[in-house]
Amino acid sequence: GAGVSQSPSNKVTEKGKDVELRCDPISGHTALYWYRQSLGQGLEFLIYFQGNSAPDKSGLPSDRFSAERTGGSVSTLTIQRTQQEDSAVYLCASSLGTYSPLHFGNGTRLTVT
Amino acid sequence: AQTVTQSQPEMSVQEAETVTLSCTYDTSESNYYLFWYKQPPSRQMILVIRQEAYKQQNATENRFSVNFQKAAKSFSLKISDSQLGDTAMYFCAFMNNYQLIWGAGTKLIIKP
């Protein structure tokens, strides 16, 4: 079956612009996660969805970052007024629920110039 | 606070050798899961193996096996007969409920 799909694969944007990153989870997966990974670094947790609600937004680095999930499926991560320090790979993952392994997409590489 | 420590930033071995990556964690929870993920240069995170804390038997997946020592809070990954395609970053992760705590990763290089 289809895995987790993220788009775009790569995004180059100018400082100050807004960007939207999309994640299509595996069908039937109720849990969805967003992570950020800087070059050569580990995973930084951003936000967790269970269904359409986000019980844990504790990792969002500032109010420029927001995310939503609709229909218990597609999720969008929005970064407003992008800064150069936002440059990273943004990874999305989904799972069947608690204690289930995460399945990751290929990520979106965001470059802010 | 729950933490995961991978003490080896980088390792390299010859093809066909066996290599062990270390991982220790700290938690007061009794019910949790542990995972190893690999991230090749293609950047997709791929599940290698998982272990339920309540199971004493060590998990195995083909050439990959773990040495799970619950009392010592240790969860090492052994790769037997290493292959060039095993070259990747390897991340150890601890899961309690929905929360995943990640180690910093070990870069593994398999040399021909």
mmCIF file of C-alpha atoms in Angstrom:
data_model
loop_
_atom_site.group_PDB
_atom_site.id
_atom_site.type_symbol
_atom_site.label_atom_id
_atom_site.label_comp_id
_atom_site.label_asym_id
_atom_site.label_seq_id
_atom_site.Cartn_x
_atom_site.Cartn_y
_atom_site.Cartn_z
ATOM 1 C CA GLY A 1 0.000 0.000 0.000
ATOM 2 C CA ALA A 2 0.959 3.658 -0.258
ATOM 3 C CA GLY A 3 3.267 5.058 2.348
ATOM 4 C CA VAL A 4 3.386 8.519 3.868
ATOM 5 C CA SER A 5 3.572 11.131 1.158
ATOM 6 C CA GLN A 6 5.036 14.607 1.634
ATOM 7 C CA SER A 7 5.032 17.527 -0.754
ATOM 8 C CA PRO A 8 6.871 19.362 -2.005
ATOM 9 C CA SER A 9 10.050 17.336 -1.864
ATOM 10 C CA ASN A 10 12.131 20.489 -1.920
ATOM 11 C CA LYS A 11 11.172 24.104 -1.338
ATOM 12 C CA VAL A 12 13.309 27.191 -1.731
ATOM 13 C CA THR A 13 11.795 30.401 -0.459
ATOM 14 C CA GLU A 14 12.864 33.922 0.306
ATOM 15 C CA LYS A 15 13.151 35.154 3.851
ATOM 16 C CA GLY A 16 9.864 36.619 5.013
ATOM 17 C CA LYS A 17 7.634 34.514 2.763
ATOM 18 C CA ASP A 18 5.079 32.010 4.047
ATOM 19 C CA VAL A 19 5.331 28.307 3.172
ATOM 20 C CA GLU A 20 2.975 25.357 3.439
ATOM 21 C CA LEU A 21 4.183 21.800 3.730
ATOM 22 C CA ARG A 22 1.787 18.935 3.142
ATOM 23 C CA CYS A 23 1.620 15.433 4.547
ATOM 24 C CA ASP A 24 -0.620 12.575 3.410
ATOM 25 C CA PRO A 25 -0.481 9.833 6.040
ATOM 26 C CA ILE A 26 -1.095 6.155 5.518
ATOM 27 C CA SER A 27 -4.816 5.466 5.270
ATOM 28 C CA GLY A 28 -6.273 4.492 8.629
ATOM 29 C CA HIS A 29 -3.433 5.933 10.668
ATOM 30 C CA THR A 30 -4.936 8.098 13.371
ATOM 31 C CA ALA A 31 -1.705 9.499 14.769
ATOM 32 C CA LEU A 32 0.401 12.003 12.853
ATOM 33 C CA TYR A 33 3.676 13.664 13.821
ATOM 34 C CA TRP A 34 5.782 16.493 12.441
ATOM 35 C CA TYR A 35 9.518 16.621 13.095
ATOM 36 C CA ARG A 36 12.292 18.937 12.025
ATOM 37 C CA GLN A 37 15.792 17.757 11.250
ATOM 38 C CA SER A 38 18.684 20.119 10.706
ATOM 39 C CA LEU A 39 21.688 18.976 8.691
ATOM 40 C CA GLY A 40 23.448 16.099 10.414
ATOM 41 C CA GLN A 41 21.281 16.397 13.501
ATOM 42 C CA GLY A 42 18.645 14.327 15.221
ATOM 43 C CA LEU A 43 14.890 14.742 15.131
ATOM 44 C CA GLU A 44 13.233 17.719 16.779
ATOM 45 C CA PHE A 45 9.584 17.097 17.678
ATOM 46 C CA LEU A 46 7.160 19.757 16.505
ATOM 47 C CA ILE A 47 3.578 18.572 16.916
ATOM 48 C CA TYR A 48 1.444 15.456 17.397
ATOM 49 C CA PHE A 49 -2.075 14.888 16.090
ATOM 50 C CA GLN A 50 -4.549 12.273 17.215
ATOM 51 C CA GLY A 51 -7.325 12.435 14.680
ATOM 52 C CA ASN A 52 -7.908 16.098 13.932
ATOM 53 C CA SER A 53 -6.872 17.391 17.320
ATOM 54 C CA ALA A 54 -3.366 18.270 18.436
ATOM 55 C CA PRO A 55 -2.950 17.323 22.092
ATOM 56 C CA ASP A 56 0.746 18.126 21.978
ATOM 57 C CA LYS A 57 1.998 21.262 20.236
ATOM 58 C CA SER A 58 4.856 21.722 22.638
ATOM 59 C CA GLY A 59 7.562 21.460 19.991
ATOM 60 C CA LEU A 60 6.445 24.312 17.755
ATOM 61 C CA PRO A 61 9.384 26.750 18.023
ATOM 62 C CA SER A 62 7.420 29.987 17.693
ATOM 63 C CA ASP A 63 4.015 31.397 16.836
ATOM 64 C CA ARG A 64 5.138 31.590 13.218
ATOM 65 C CA PHE A 65 4.607 27.836 13.066
ATOM 66 C CA SER A 66 1.162 26.286 12.901
ATOM 67 C CA ALA A 67 -0.319 23.012 11.745
ATOM 68 C CA GLU A 68 -3.704 21.576 11.075
ATOM 69 C CA ARG A 69 -5.154 18.255 10.140
ATOM 70 C CA THR A 70 -8.451 17.793 8.387
ATOM 71 C CA GLY A 71 -10.679 14.746 8.002
ATOM 72 C CA GLY A 72 -8.316 12.783 10.178
ATOM 73 C CA SER A 73 -6.040 12.570 7.168
ATOM 74 C CA VAL A 74 -4.027 15.276 5.401
ATOM 75 C CA SER A 75 -1.966 17.641 7.507
ATOM 76 C CA THR A 76 -0.453 20.981 6.608
ATOM 77 C CA LEU A 77 2.441 22.636 8.416
ATOM 78 C CA THR A 78 2.575 26.370 7.808
ATOM 79 C CA ILE A 79 5.552 28.591 8.515
ATOM 80 C CA GLN A 80 4.878 32.300 8.326
ATOM 81 C CA ARG A 81 7.510 34.965 7.707
ATOM 82 C CA THR A 82 10.217 32.377 7.187
ATOM 83 C CA GLN A 83 13.668 32.950 8.629
ATOM 84 C CA GLN A 84 16.983 31.447 7.592
ATOM 85 C CA GLU A 85 17.084 29.354 10.765
ATOM 86 C CA ASP A 86 13.923 27.606 9.548
ATOM 87 C CA SER A 87 16.005 25.882 6.868
ATOM 88 C CA ALA A 88 15.838 22.144 7.577
ATOM 89 C CA VAL A 89 14.202 18.908 6.500
ATOM 90 C CA TYR A 90 10.648 18.627 7.764
ATOM 91 C CA LEU A 91 9.576 15.034 8.316
ATOM 92 C CA CYS A 92 6.053 13.762 8.727
ATOM 93 C CA ALA A 93 5.186 10.386 10.211
ATOM 94 C CA SER A 94 1.988 8.499 10.908
ATOM 95 C CA SER A 95 1.060 5.502 13.001
ATOM 96 C CA LEU A 96 -1.917 3.382 13.975
ATOM 97 C CA GLY A 97 -1.868 4.845 17.460
ATOM 98 C CA THR A 98 -0.071 4.742 20.744
ATOM 99 C CA TYR A 99 2.792 2.280 21.019
ATOM 100 C CA SER A 100 2.717 1.701 17.275
ATOM 101 C CA PRO A 101 5.828 2.292 15.172
ATOM 102 C CA LEU A 102 5.985 5.441 13.108
ATOM 103 C CA HIS A 103 6.069 5.352 9.340
ATOM 104 C CA PHE A 104 7.891 8.296 7.826
ATOM 105 C CA GLY A 105 7.613 10.218 4.602
ATOM 106 C CA ASN A 106 10.633 11.296 2.592
ATOM 107 C CA GLY A 107 10.516 14.765 4.059
ATOM 108 C CA THR A 108 10.494 18.272 2.629
ATOM 109 C CA ARG A 109 13.820 20.050 2.427
ATOM 110 C CA LEU A 110 13.157 23.721 3.098
ATOM 111 C CA THR A 111 15.788 26.287 2.182
ATOM 112 C CA VAL A 112 15.242 29.912 3.164
ATOM 113 C CA THR A 113 17.458 32.343 1.264
ATOM 114 C CA ALA B 1 13.015 13.323 32.383
ATOM 115 C CA GLN B 2 13.217 10.534 29.855
ATOM 116 C CA THR B 3 16.399 10.503 27.809
ATOM 117 C CA VAL B 4 18.031 8.363 25.146
ATOM 118 C CA THR B 5 21.801 8.300 24.735
ATOM 119 C CA GLN B 6 23.777 7.011 21.784
ATOM 120 C CA SER B 7 27.398 7.300 22.782
ATOM 121 C CA GLN B 8 28.945 6.532 19.388
ATOM 122 C CA PRO B 9 28.644 9.475 16.985
ATOM 123 C CA GLU B 10 30.278 7.524 14.151
ATOM 124 C CA MET B 11 31.434 3.985 13.431
ATOM 125 C CA SER B 12 32.916 2.262 10.431
ATOM 126 C CA VAL B 13 33.454 -1.428 9.691
ATOM 127 C CA GLN B 14 34.402 -3.582 6.756
ATOM 128 C CA GLU B 15 31.713 -5.233 4.702
ATOM 129 C CA ALA B 16 30.633 -8.636 6.094
ATOM 130 C CA GLU B 17 31.769 -7.785 9.618
ATOM 131 C CA THR B 18 29.475 -7.626 12.626
ATOM 132 C CA VAL B 19 28.885 -4.279 14.308
ATOM 133 C CA THR B 20 27.071 -3.305 17.495
ATOM 134 C CA LEU B 21 25.543 0.117 18.078
ATOM 135 C CA SER B 22 24.880 1.109 21.655
ATOM 136 C CA CYS B 23 21.874 2.842 23.151
ATOM 137 C CA THR B 24 20.963 3.557 26.739
ATOM 138 C CA TYR B 25 17.863 5.226 28.054
ATOM 139 C CA ASP B 26 16.513 6.569 31.284
ATOM 140 C CA THR B 27 12.907 6.238 32.388
ATOM 141 C CA SER B 28 10.798 5.444 35.404
ATOM 142 C CA GLU B 29 8.082 3.917 33.259
ATOM 143 C CA SER B 30 7.532 0.175 33.233
ATOM 144 C CA ASN B 31 5.613 -0.089 29.977
ATOM 145 C CA TYR B 32 7.302 1.224 26.864
ATOM 146 C CA TYR B 33 8.622 0.297 23.459
ATOM 147 C CA LEU B 34 12.055 0.715 21.968
ATOM 148 C CA PHE B 35 12.919 1.160 18.315
ATOM 149 C CA TRP B 36 15.866 1.359 15.999
ATOM 150 C CA TYR B 37 15.447 3.388 12.826
ATOM 151 C CA LYS B 38 17.905 3.859 9.996
ATOM 152 C CA GLN B 39 18.159 6.925 7.796
ATOM 153 C CA PRO B 40 20.176 6.402 4.610
ATOM 154 C CA PRO B 41 21.308 9.336 2.473
ATOM 155 C CA SER B 42 17.896 9.246 0.793
ATOM 156 C CA ARG B 43 16.759 10.733 4.166
ATOM 157 C CA GLN B 44 13.721 8.507 4.689
ATOM 158 C CA MET B 45 13.513 7.081 8.193
ATOM 159 C CA ILE B 46 13.066 3.312 8.038
ATOM 160 C CA LEU B 47 12.065 1.106 10.954
ATOM 161 C CA VAL B 48 14.713 -1.548 11.568
ATOM 162 C CA ILE B 49 13.464 -3.323 14.662
ATOM 163 C CA ARG B 50 11.304 -2.832 17.734
ATOM 164 C CA GLN B 51 11.196 -4.296 21.210
ATOM 165 C CA GLU B 52 8.368 -4.337 23.732
ATOM 166 C CA ALA B 53 9.668 -3.728 27.244
ATOM 167 C CA TYR B 54 7.505 -6.458 28.736
ATOM 168 C CA LYS B 55 9.088 -9.086 26.489
ATOM 169 C CA GLN B 56 12.293 -10.644 27.741
ATOM 170 C CA GLN B 57 13.132 -12.246 24.415
ATOM 171 C CA ASN B 58 15.364 -10.119 22.232
ATOM 172 C CA ALA B 59 13.833 -9.068 18.922
ATOM 173 C CA THR B 60 15.451 -10.169 15.673
ATOM 174 C CA GLU B 61 14.856 -9.217 12.048
ATOM 175 C CA ASN B 62 17.051 -11.153 9.646
ATOM 176 C CA ARG B 63 20.594 -9.756 10.100
ATOM 177 C CA PHE B 64 19.481 -7.301 12.764
ATOM 178 C CA SER B 65 19.090 -8.219 16.409
ATOM 179 C CA VAL B 66 18.970 -6.390 19.689
ATOM 180 C CA ASN B 67 20.424 -7.002 23.115
ATOM 181 C CA PHE B 68 17.776 -5.652 25.464
ATOM 182 C CA GLN B 69 18.871 -5.355 29.081
ATOM 183 C CA LYS B 70 15.903 -3.853 30.900
ATOM 184 C CA ALA B 71 17.526 -3.544 34.309
ATOM 185 C CA ALA B 72 20.529 -1.802 32.807
ATOM 186 C CA LYS B 73 18.274 0.246 30.486
ATOM 187 C CA SER B 74 20.357 -0.756 27.528
ATOM 188 C CA PHE B 75 19.164 -1.505 23.992
ATOM 189 C CA SER B 76 21.995 -2.225 21.580
ATOM 190 C CA LEU B 77 21.623 -3.135 17.917
ATOM 191 C CA LYS B 78 23.745 -5.832 16.334
ATOM 192 C CA ILE B 79 24.122 -5.977 12.567
ATOM 193 C CA SER B 80 25.557 -9.246 11.299
ATOM 194 C CA ASP B 81 27.197 -9.743 7.909
ATOM 195 C CA SER B 82 27.101 -6.006 7.285
ATOM 196 C CA GLN B 83 26.390 -4.834 3.756
ATOM 197 C CA LEU B 84 27.170 -1.638 1.882
ATOM 198 C CA GLY B 85 23.478 -0.794 1.945
ATOM 199 C CA ASP B 86 23.593 -0.665 5.726
ATOM 200 C CA THR B 87 25.485 2.628 5.521
ATOM 201 C CA ALA B 88 23.178 5.126 7.221
ATOM 202 C CA MET B 89 22.432 7.101 10.345
ATOM 203 C CA TYR B 90 20.932 4.873 13.015
ATOM 204 C CA PHE B 91 18.608 6.318 15.622
ATOM 205 C CA CYS B 92 17.480 4.666 18.811
ATOM 206 C CA ALA B 93 14.078 5.754 20.137
ATOM 207 C CA PHE B 94 12.037 5.196 23.280
ATOM 208 C CA MET B 95 8.243 5.275 23.137
ATOM 209 C CA ASN B 96 5.871 5.748 26.032
ATOM 210 C CA ASN B 97 2.248 6.213 25.027
ATOM 211 C CA TYR B 98 2.537 8.463 21.969
ATOM 212 C CA GLN B 99 5.749 10.227 22.922
ATOM 213 C CA LEU B 100 8.952 9.267 21.183
ATOM 214 C CA ILE B 101 12.288 10.252 22.660
ATOM 215 C CA TRP B 102 15.123 10.073 20.153
ATOM 216 C CA GLY B 103 18.830 9.557 20.518
ATOM 217 C CA ALA B 104 21.255 11.794 18.646
ATOM 218 C CA GLY B 105 22.118 9.050 16.174
ATOM 219 C CA THR B 106 25.137 7.005 15.137
ATOM 220 C CA LYS B 107 26.567 7.371 11.669
ATOM 221 C CA LEU B 108 27.498 3.907 10.414
ATOM 222 C CA ILE B 109 29.781 3.528 7.418
ATOM 223 C CA ILE B 110 30.283 0.127 5.797
ATOM 224 C CA LYS B 111 33.526 -0.003 3.844
ATOM 225 C CA PRO B 112 33.992 -2.284 0.820
#
